[in-house]
Structure formats: structure tokens, C-alpha cells
Short mmCIF file of C-alpha atoms in Angstrom, two decimals:
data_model
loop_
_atom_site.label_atom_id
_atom_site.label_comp_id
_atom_site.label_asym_id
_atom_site.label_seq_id
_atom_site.Cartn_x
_atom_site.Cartn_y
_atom_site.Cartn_z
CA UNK N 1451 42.87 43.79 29.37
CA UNK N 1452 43.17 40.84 27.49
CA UNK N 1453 43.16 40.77 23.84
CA UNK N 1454 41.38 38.05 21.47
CA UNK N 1455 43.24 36.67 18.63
CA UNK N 1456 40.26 37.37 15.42
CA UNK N 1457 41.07 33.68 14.51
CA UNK N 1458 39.62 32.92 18.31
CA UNK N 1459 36.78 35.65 17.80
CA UNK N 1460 35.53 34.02 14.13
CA UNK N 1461 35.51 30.22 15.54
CA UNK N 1462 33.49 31.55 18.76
CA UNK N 1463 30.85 32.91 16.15
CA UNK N 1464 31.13 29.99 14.02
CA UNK N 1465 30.21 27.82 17.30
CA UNK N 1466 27.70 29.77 18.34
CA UNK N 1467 25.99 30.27 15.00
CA UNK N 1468 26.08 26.19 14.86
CA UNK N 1469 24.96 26.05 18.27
CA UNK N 1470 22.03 28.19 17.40
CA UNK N 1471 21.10 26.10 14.52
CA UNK N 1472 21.31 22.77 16.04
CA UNK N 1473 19.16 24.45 18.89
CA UNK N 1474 16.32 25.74 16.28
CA UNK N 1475 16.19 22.25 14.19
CA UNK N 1476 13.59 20.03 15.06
CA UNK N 1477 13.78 15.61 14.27
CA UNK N 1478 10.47 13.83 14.43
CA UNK N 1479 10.59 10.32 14.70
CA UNK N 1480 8.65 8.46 12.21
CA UNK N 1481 7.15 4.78 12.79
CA UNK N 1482 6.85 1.94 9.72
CA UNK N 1483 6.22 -1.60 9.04
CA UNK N 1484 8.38 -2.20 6.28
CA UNK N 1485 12.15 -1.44 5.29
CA UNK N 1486 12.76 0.40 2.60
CA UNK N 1487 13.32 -2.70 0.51
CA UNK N 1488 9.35 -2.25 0.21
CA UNK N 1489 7.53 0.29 -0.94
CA UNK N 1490 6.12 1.25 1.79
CA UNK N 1491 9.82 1.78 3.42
CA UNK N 1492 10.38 3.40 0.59
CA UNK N 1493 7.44 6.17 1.23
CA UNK N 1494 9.09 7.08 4.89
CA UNK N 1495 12.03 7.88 2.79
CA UNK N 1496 10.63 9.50 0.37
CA UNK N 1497 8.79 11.69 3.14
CA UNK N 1498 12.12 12.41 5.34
CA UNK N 1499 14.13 13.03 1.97
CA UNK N 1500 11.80 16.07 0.74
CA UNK N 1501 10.89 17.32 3.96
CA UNK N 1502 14.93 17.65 4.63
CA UNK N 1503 15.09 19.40 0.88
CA UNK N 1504 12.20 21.89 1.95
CA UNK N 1505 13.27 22.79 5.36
CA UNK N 1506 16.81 23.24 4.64
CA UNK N 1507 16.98 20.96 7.57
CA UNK N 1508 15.50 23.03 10.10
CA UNK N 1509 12.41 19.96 10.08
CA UNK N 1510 13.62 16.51 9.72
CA UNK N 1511 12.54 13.12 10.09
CA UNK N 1512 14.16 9.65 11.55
CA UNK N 1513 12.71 6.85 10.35
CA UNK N 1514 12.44 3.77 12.01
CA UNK N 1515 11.11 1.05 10.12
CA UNK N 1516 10.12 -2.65 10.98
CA UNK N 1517 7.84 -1.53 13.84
CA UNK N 1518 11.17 -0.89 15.69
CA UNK N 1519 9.49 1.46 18.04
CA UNK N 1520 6.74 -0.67 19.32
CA UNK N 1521 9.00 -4.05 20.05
CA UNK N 1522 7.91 -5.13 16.48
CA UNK N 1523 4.03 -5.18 17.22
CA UNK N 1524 2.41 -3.25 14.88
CA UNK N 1525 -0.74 -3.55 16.08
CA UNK N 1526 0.56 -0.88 18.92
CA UNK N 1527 1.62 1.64 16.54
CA UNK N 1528 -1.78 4.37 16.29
CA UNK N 1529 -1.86 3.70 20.24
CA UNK N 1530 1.91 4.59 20.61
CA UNK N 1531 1.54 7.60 18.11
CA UNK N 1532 -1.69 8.60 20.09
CA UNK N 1533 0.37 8.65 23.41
CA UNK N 1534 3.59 10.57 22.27
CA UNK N 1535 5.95 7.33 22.08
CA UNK N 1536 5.81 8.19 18.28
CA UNK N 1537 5.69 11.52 16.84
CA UNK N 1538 4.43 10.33 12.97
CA UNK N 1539 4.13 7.45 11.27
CA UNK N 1540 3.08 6.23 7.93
CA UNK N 1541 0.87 2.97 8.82
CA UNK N 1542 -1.54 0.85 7.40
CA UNK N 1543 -5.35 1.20 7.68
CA UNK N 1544 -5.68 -2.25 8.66
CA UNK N 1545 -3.83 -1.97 11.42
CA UNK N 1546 -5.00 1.26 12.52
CA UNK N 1547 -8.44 0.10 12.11
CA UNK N 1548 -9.01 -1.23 15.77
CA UNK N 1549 -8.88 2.29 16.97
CA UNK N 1550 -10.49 4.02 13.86
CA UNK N 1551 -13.12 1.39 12.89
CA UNK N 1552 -14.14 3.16 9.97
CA UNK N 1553 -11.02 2.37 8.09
CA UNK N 1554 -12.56 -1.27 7.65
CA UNK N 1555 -13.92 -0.32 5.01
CA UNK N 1556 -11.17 -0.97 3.21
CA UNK N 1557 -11.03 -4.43 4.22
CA UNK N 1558 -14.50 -5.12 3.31
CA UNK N 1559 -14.23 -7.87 0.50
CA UNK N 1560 -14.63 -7.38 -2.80
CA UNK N 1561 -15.70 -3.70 -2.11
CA UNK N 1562 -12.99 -2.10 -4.65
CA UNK N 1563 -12.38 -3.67 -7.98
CA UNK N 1564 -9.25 -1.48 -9.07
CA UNK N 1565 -7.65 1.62 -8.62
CA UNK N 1566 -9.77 3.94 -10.15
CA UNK N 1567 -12.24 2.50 -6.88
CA UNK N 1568 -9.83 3.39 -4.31
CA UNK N 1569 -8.76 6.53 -5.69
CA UNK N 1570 -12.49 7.34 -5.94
CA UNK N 1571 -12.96 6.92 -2.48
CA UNK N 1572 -9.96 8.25 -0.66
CA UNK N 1573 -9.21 11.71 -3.19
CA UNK N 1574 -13.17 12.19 -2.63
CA UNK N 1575 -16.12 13.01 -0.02
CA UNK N 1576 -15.15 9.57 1.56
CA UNK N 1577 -11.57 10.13 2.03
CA UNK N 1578 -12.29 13.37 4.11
CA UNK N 1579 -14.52 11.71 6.00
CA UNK N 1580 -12.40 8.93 6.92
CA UNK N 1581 -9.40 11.79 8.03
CA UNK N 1582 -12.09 13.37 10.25
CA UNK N 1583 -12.35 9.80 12.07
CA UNK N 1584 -8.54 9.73 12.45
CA UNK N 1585 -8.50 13.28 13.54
CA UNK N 1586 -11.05 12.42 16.06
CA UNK N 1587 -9.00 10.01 18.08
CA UNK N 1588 -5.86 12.16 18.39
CA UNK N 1589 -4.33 11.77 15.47
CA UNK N 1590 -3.67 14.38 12.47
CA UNK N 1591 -3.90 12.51 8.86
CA UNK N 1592 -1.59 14.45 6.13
CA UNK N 1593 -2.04 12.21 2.83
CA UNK N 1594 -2.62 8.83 1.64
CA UNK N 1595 -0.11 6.15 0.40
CA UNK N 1596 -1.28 3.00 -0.53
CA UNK N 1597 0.37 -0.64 0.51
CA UNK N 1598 -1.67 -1.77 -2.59
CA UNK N 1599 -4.66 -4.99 -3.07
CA UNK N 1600 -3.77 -7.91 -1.03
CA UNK N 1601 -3.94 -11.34 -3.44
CA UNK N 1602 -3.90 -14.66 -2.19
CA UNK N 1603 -0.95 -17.83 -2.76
CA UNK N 1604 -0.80 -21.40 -1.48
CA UNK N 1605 0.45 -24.59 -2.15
CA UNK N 1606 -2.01 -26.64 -3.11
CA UNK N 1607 -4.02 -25.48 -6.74
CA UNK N 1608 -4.70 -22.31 -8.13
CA UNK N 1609 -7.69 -20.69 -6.85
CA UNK N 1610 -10.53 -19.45 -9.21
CA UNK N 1611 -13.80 -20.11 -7.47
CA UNK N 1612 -14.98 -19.76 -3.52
CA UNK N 1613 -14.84 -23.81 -3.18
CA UNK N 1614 -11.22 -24.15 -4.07
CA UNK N 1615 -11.16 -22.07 -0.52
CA UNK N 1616 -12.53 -25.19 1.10
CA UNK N 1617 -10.41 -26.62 4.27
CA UNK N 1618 -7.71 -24.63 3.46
CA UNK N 1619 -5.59 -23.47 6.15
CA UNK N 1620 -5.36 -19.68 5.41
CA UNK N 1621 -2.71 -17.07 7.00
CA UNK N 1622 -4.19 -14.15 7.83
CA UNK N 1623 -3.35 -10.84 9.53
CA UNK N 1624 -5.10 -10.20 13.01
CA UNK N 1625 -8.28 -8.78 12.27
CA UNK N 1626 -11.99 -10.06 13.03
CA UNK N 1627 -12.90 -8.81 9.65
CA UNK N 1628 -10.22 -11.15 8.20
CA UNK N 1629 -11.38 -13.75 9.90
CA UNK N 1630 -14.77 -13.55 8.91
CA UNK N 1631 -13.99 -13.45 5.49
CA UNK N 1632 -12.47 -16.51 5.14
CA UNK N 1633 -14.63 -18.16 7.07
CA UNK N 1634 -17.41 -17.16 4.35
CA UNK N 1635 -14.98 -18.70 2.08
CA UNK N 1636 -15.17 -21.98 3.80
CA UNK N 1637 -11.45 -21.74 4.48
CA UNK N 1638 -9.77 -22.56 7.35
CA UNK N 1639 -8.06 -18.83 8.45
CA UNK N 1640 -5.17 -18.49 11.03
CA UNK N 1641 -4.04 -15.58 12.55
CA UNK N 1642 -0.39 -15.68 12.90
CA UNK N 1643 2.78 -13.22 12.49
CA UNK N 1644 4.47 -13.59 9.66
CA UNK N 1645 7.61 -14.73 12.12
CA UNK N 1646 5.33 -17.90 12.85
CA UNK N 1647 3.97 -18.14 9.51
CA UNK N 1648 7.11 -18.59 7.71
CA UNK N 1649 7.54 -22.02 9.21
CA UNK N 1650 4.31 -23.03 9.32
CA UNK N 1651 4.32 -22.17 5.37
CA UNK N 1652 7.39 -24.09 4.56
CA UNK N 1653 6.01 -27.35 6.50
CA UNK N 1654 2.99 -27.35 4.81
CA UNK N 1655 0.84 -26.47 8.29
CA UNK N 1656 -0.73 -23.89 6.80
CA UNK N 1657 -1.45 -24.02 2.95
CA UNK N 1658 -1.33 -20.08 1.70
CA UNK N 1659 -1.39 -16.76 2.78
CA UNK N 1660 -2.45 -12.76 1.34
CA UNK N 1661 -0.18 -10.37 0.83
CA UNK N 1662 0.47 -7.12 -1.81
CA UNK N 1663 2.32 -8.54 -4.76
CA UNK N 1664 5.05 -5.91 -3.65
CA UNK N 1665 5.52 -8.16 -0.16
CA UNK N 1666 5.10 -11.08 -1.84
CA UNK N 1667 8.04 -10.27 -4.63
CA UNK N 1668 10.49 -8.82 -2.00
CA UNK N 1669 9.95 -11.23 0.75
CA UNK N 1670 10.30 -14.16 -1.62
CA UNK N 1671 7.34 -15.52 -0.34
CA UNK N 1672 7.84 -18.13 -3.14
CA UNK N 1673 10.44 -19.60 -1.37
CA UNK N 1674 8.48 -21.09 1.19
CA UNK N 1675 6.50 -23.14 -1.02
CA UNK N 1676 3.70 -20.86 -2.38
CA UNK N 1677 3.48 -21.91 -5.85
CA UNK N 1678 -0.03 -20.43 -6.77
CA UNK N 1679 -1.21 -16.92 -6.81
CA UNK N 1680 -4.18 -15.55 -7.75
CA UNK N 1681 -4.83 -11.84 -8.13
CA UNK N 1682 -8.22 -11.50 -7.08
CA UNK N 1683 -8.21 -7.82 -5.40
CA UNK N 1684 -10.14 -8.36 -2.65
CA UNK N 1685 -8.90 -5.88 -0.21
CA UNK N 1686 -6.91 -2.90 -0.23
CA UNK N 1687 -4.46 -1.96 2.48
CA UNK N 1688 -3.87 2.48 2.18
CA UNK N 1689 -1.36 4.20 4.43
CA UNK N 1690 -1.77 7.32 6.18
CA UNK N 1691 0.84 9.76 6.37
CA UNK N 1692 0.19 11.07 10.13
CA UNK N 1693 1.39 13.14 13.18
CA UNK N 1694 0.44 13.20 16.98
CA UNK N 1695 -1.75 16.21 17.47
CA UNK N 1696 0.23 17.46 20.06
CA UNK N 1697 3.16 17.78 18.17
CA UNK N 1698 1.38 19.25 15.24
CA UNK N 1699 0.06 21.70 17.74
CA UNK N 1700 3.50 22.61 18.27
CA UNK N 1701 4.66 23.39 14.87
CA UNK N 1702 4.77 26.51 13.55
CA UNK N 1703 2.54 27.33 10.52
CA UNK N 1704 5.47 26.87 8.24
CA UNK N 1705 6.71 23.68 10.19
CA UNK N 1706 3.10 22.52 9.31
CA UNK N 1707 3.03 22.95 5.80
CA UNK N 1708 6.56 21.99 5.35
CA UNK N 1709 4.81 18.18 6.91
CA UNK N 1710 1.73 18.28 4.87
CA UNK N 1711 3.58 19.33 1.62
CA UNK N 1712 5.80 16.88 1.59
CA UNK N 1713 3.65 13.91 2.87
CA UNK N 1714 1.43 14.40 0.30
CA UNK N 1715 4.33 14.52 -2.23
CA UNK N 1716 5.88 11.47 -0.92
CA UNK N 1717 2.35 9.96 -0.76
CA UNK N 1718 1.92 10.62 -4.38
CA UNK N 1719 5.24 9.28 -5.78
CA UNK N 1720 4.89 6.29 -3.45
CA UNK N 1721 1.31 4.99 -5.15
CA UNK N 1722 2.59 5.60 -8.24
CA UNK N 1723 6.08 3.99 -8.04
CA UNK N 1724 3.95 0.98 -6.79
CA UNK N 1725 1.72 0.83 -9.51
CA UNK N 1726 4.23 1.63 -12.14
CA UNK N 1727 6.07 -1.71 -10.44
CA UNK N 1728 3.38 -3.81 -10.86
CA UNK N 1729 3.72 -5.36 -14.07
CA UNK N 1730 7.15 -6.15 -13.30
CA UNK N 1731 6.77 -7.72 -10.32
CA UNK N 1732 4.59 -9.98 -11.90
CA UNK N 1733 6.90 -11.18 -14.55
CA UNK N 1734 9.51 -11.74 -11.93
CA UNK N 1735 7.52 -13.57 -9.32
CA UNK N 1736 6.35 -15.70 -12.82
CA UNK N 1737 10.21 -16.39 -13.76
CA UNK N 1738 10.61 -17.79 -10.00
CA UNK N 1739 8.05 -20.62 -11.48
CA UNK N 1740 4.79 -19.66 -9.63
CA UNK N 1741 2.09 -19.95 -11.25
CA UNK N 1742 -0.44 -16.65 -11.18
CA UNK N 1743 -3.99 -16.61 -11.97
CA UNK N 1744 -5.94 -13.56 -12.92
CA UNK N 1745 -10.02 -14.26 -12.38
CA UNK N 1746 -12.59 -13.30 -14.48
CA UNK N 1747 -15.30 -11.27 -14.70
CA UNK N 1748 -17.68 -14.10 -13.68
CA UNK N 1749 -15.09 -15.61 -11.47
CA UNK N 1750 -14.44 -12.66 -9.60
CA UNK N 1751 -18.55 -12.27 -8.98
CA UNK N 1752 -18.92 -15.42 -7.38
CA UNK N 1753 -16.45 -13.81 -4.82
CA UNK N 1754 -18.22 -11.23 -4.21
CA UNK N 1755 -21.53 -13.46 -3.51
CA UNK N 1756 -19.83 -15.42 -1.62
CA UNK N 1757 -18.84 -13.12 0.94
CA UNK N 1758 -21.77 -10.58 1.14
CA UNK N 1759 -22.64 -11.47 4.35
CA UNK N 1760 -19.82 -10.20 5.38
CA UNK N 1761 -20.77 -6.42 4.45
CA UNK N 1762 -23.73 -7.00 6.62
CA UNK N 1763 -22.10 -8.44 9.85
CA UNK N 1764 -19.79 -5.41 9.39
CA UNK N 1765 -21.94 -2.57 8.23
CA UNK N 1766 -22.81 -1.41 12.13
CA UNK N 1767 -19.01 -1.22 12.87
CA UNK N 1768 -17.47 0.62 9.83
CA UNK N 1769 -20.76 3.27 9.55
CA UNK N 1770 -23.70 1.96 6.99
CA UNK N 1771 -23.68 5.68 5.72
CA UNK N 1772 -20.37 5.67 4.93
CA UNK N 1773 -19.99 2.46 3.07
CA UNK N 1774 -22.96 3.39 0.99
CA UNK N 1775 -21.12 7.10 0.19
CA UNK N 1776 -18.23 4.76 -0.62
CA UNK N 1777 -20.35 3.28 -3.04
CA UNK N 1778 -21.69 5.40 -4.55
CA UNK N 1779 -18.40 7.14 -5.31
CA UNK N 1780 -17.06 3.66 -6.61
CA UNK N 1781 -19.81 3.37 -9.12
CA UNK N 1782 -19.53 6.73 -10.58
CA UNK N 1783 -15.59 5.98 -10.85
CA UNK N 1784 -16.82 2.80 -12.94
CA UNK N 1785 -19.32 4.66 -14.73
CA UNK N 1786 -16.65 7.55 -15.84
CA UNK N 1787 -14.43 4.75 -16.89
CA UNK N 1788 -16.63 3.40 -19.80
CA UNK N 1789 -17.68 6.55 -21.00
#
């Protein structure tokens, strides 16, 4: 018979009980854009941090920002997530909107004013709506984060009126509803990564480019010769905090609501650290010497004129019922607001 030492008998336990945990844990891996020098990064974090607090570590998270898991393309990420390359990601709604055209709508110009719009629309009838088109194409939407309103620099003048738009070579992302915007505009638009655009900035071969003010601040966008920004609002870029179906399918309940809790927690910190930001990200980008330009009332209406044909040539592809419920929910939002 041979004897075991207890010392032996406790570290077989111990390796077994850690063996058993390791076993029952569970890592998604979640795709983003940004680093967390952003704060969109910064919502991935956010997101892994809390769901690591709730689950004692029985559910966590990897994140893998800068599109790292799609070669740097974001434009592949839903498709990736849809296939199982990607378990979860928290992406933008313009890039996601080739496969779910209804998130357009947020690109539609001049559609949302402010916050109060956008949080009228996603936290409403709208926002569900919009999740039910995600949902439909293989993907399960937890909770909104928000990449903010996308404002416009360049090199040349400040820009306070549709004609300043003129023959102005324009950087834009790689979207057909981008495109037609500017081209309502009378600019010149040019779809581009940012890895081109850089260059292309800093030469002078194309004259500006739209971005959040968060990118715009972090990436130093100033340094590459944009000298005039003007905060116009005239699109807003959400995120979705979302899973593959298939691997939400096999989560247990608690696994679930471990994901949803904390997405929507993350999601909620995330818009309002962003907003909380803004103001100071103003007065630094101003201390780097550019000049910003805030439009008004009647400014910011011209816009809007300008580029209503733009609404039209898109209302087929985003849902004409569904931009109308979005604006109807916008003007109630406005009409609460000067009570």
C-alpha cells in the first residue's frame, strides 16, 4: 500500500480545483476600431472590466482593438462577427450599416441636431426597432454607445455656409451615403483610409476631413495641417454593444445577463464620459491654434436645405417608415426641451 504525504493530497486538490475552474471559465473575444486612447477603446474596457467584476471571472472578455481581428478592415467586422471569427464586438453603425441598412439613418445629414435627438431615437420605439434589424441578420445587439457627431476641418477657411464646400477635396469614410452628401455640398469627397489620408492631408491633396472631436483631439489631427473646424453636427456615429447569436445561444441564462448587464453599463458610462469630455476637448484642440466655428441657427438650416435630397435618394434604403418614426420622436425630444 502506498501512503500519500497530506502535503501531496492538499496540492492534488488545489490542482484539480484550479483545473476545474479554468475548465468552467469562458473568454469571448471582443472586436474594436479604436485603442483605448479613444473613447470608444475605452468602452471595450469598460465592458471587459465589469463583466470580469460580475462574473468573478467565470465570463471574461479579450479585447482586441484597432480592427486587429479583421487585418485592420473594419468594414469586415459585422461579417466576421456574423461568421464566428468574432464572438462580440462594440462597432460603429456606419460601418455596420452595409449589412443592416437601416442603421443609415444615422448618417442621414442634418437628421439629429443634438443629443437629446439621438437619445430620443435610440432609448425609444426607434432604437428597438433598429436592434430587431441587427438581430435579424445574426447578430444579438446588447446596448448602445455612442462614437459621438462627426464635424468637419480643413485647411483652407472656416466653413459656415454650403458654398464654402465648393471644390473642396473632402476625406470621407467609405460609404455611398457619404458620398452623396458631399456631393450635395458641391465638394469634392474622397474615400480613403485614414492610413492614406494622413499624407494626402499633410500635402495639401486633399483639403479636410470629418471626424468626432474625440478622434480629432487624440489623433492630433491638427498636426497635419487642419487648421479649421467647424462643429456643425451633421451625423452621428452610435456603437452597438453585440454578440454572435450562436454564442449567445450558448450562454447560460446567467452568462447572458452577466453580457447584457454590463454592456449596457459600460454603454452608459462610455456616452457620458464622452460628453462630459467635450468641452474640454474643445479648449485643447483651440490651445493647439485651430480655429473652431460653431454655426448658427440660420447657418446650420441652409445645411440642412442643402442636402435634402439626400433624405430622398436614401429614404427606400434605410425604411421611409422608420425615418419618419425617427422623426417624429426627434421633434417631441425638441418640443420637451422648450417646455
Amino acid at each position: 500500500m502506498t501512503l500519500t504525504h497530506p502535503w501531496a493530497r492538499n496540492t492534488m486538490l488545489a490542482t484539480l480545483m484550479m483545473f476545474s475552474l479554468s475548465a468552467s471559465a469562458r473568454e469571448l473575444s471582443v472586436s474594436t476600431v479604436l485603442s483605448d486612447a479613444f473613447p470608444w477603446g475605452q468602452a471595450a474596457q469598460k465592458w471587459a472590466d465589469l463583466l470580469k467584476e460580475r462574473s468573478e471571472g467565470n465570463l471574461t472578455i479579450r479585447v482586441y482593438p484597432n480592427a486587429q481581428l479583421v487585418a485592420g478592415d473594419q468594414t469586415r467586422e459585422f461579417s466576421a462577427m456574423r461568421s464566428g471569427l468574432i464572438d462580440a464586438a462594440v462597432g460603429s453603425t456606419i460601418n455596420w450599416s452595409p449589412q443592416v441598412p437601416e442603421l443609415n439613418l444615422f448618417s442621414l445629414p442634418f437628421l439629429f441636431p443634438d443629443n437629446a435627438a439621438i437619445d430620443s431615437v435610440t432609448q425609444g420605439e426607434v432604437g428597438q426597432q433598429l436592434f430587431e434589424a441587427i438581430d435579424s441578420k445574426g447578430i444579438v445587439p446588447l446596448a448602445w454607445g455612442e462614437n459621438g457627431f462627426r464635424q468637419i476641418s480643413n485647411s483652407r477657411q472656416p466653413i459656415t455656409q454650403p458654398t464654402d464646400l465648393e471644390g473642396m477635396k473632402i476625406r470621407v469614410v467609405g460609404s455611398p451615403l457619404f458620398q452623396d452628401t458631399f456631393d450635395a455640398l458641391g465638394a469634392d469627397p474622397t474615400q480613403m483610409s485614414w492610413a492614406d489620408a494622413k499624407p494626402a492631408l499633410t500635402t495639401g491633396a486633399v483639403d479636410g476631413q470629418e471626424n468626432p472631436l474625440s478622434v480629432f483631439d487624440v489623433a492630433r489631427i491638427d498636426q497635419v495641417g487642419q487648421q479649421y473646424l467647424t462643429e456643425w453636427n451633421y451625423m452621428n456615429d452610435p456603437l452597438v454593444f453585440a454578440v454572435n447569436k450562436r454564442v449567445w445561444a450558448s450562454l447560460s441564462e446567467q452568462e447572458r445577463q452577466w453580457l447584457r448587464e454590463t454592456a449596457q453599463e459600460a454603454g452608459q458610462w462610455e456616452i457620458q464620459q464622452n460628453r462630459d469630455g467635450m468641452a474640454q476637448r474643445k479648449a485643447d484642440i483651440k490651445a493647439r491654434g485651430v480655429e473652431i466655428t460653431s454655426l448658427t441657427t440660420a447657418q446650420y438650416q441652409a445645411f440642412v436645405k442643402a442636402t435634402a435630397s439626400v433624405h430622398q435618394q436614401w429614404a427606400d434604403k434605410i425604411g421611409a417608415a422608420l425615418i419618419e418614426n425617427a422623426k417624429a420622436a426627434i421633434q417631441q425630444a425638441d418640443a420637451q426641451g422648450t417646455d
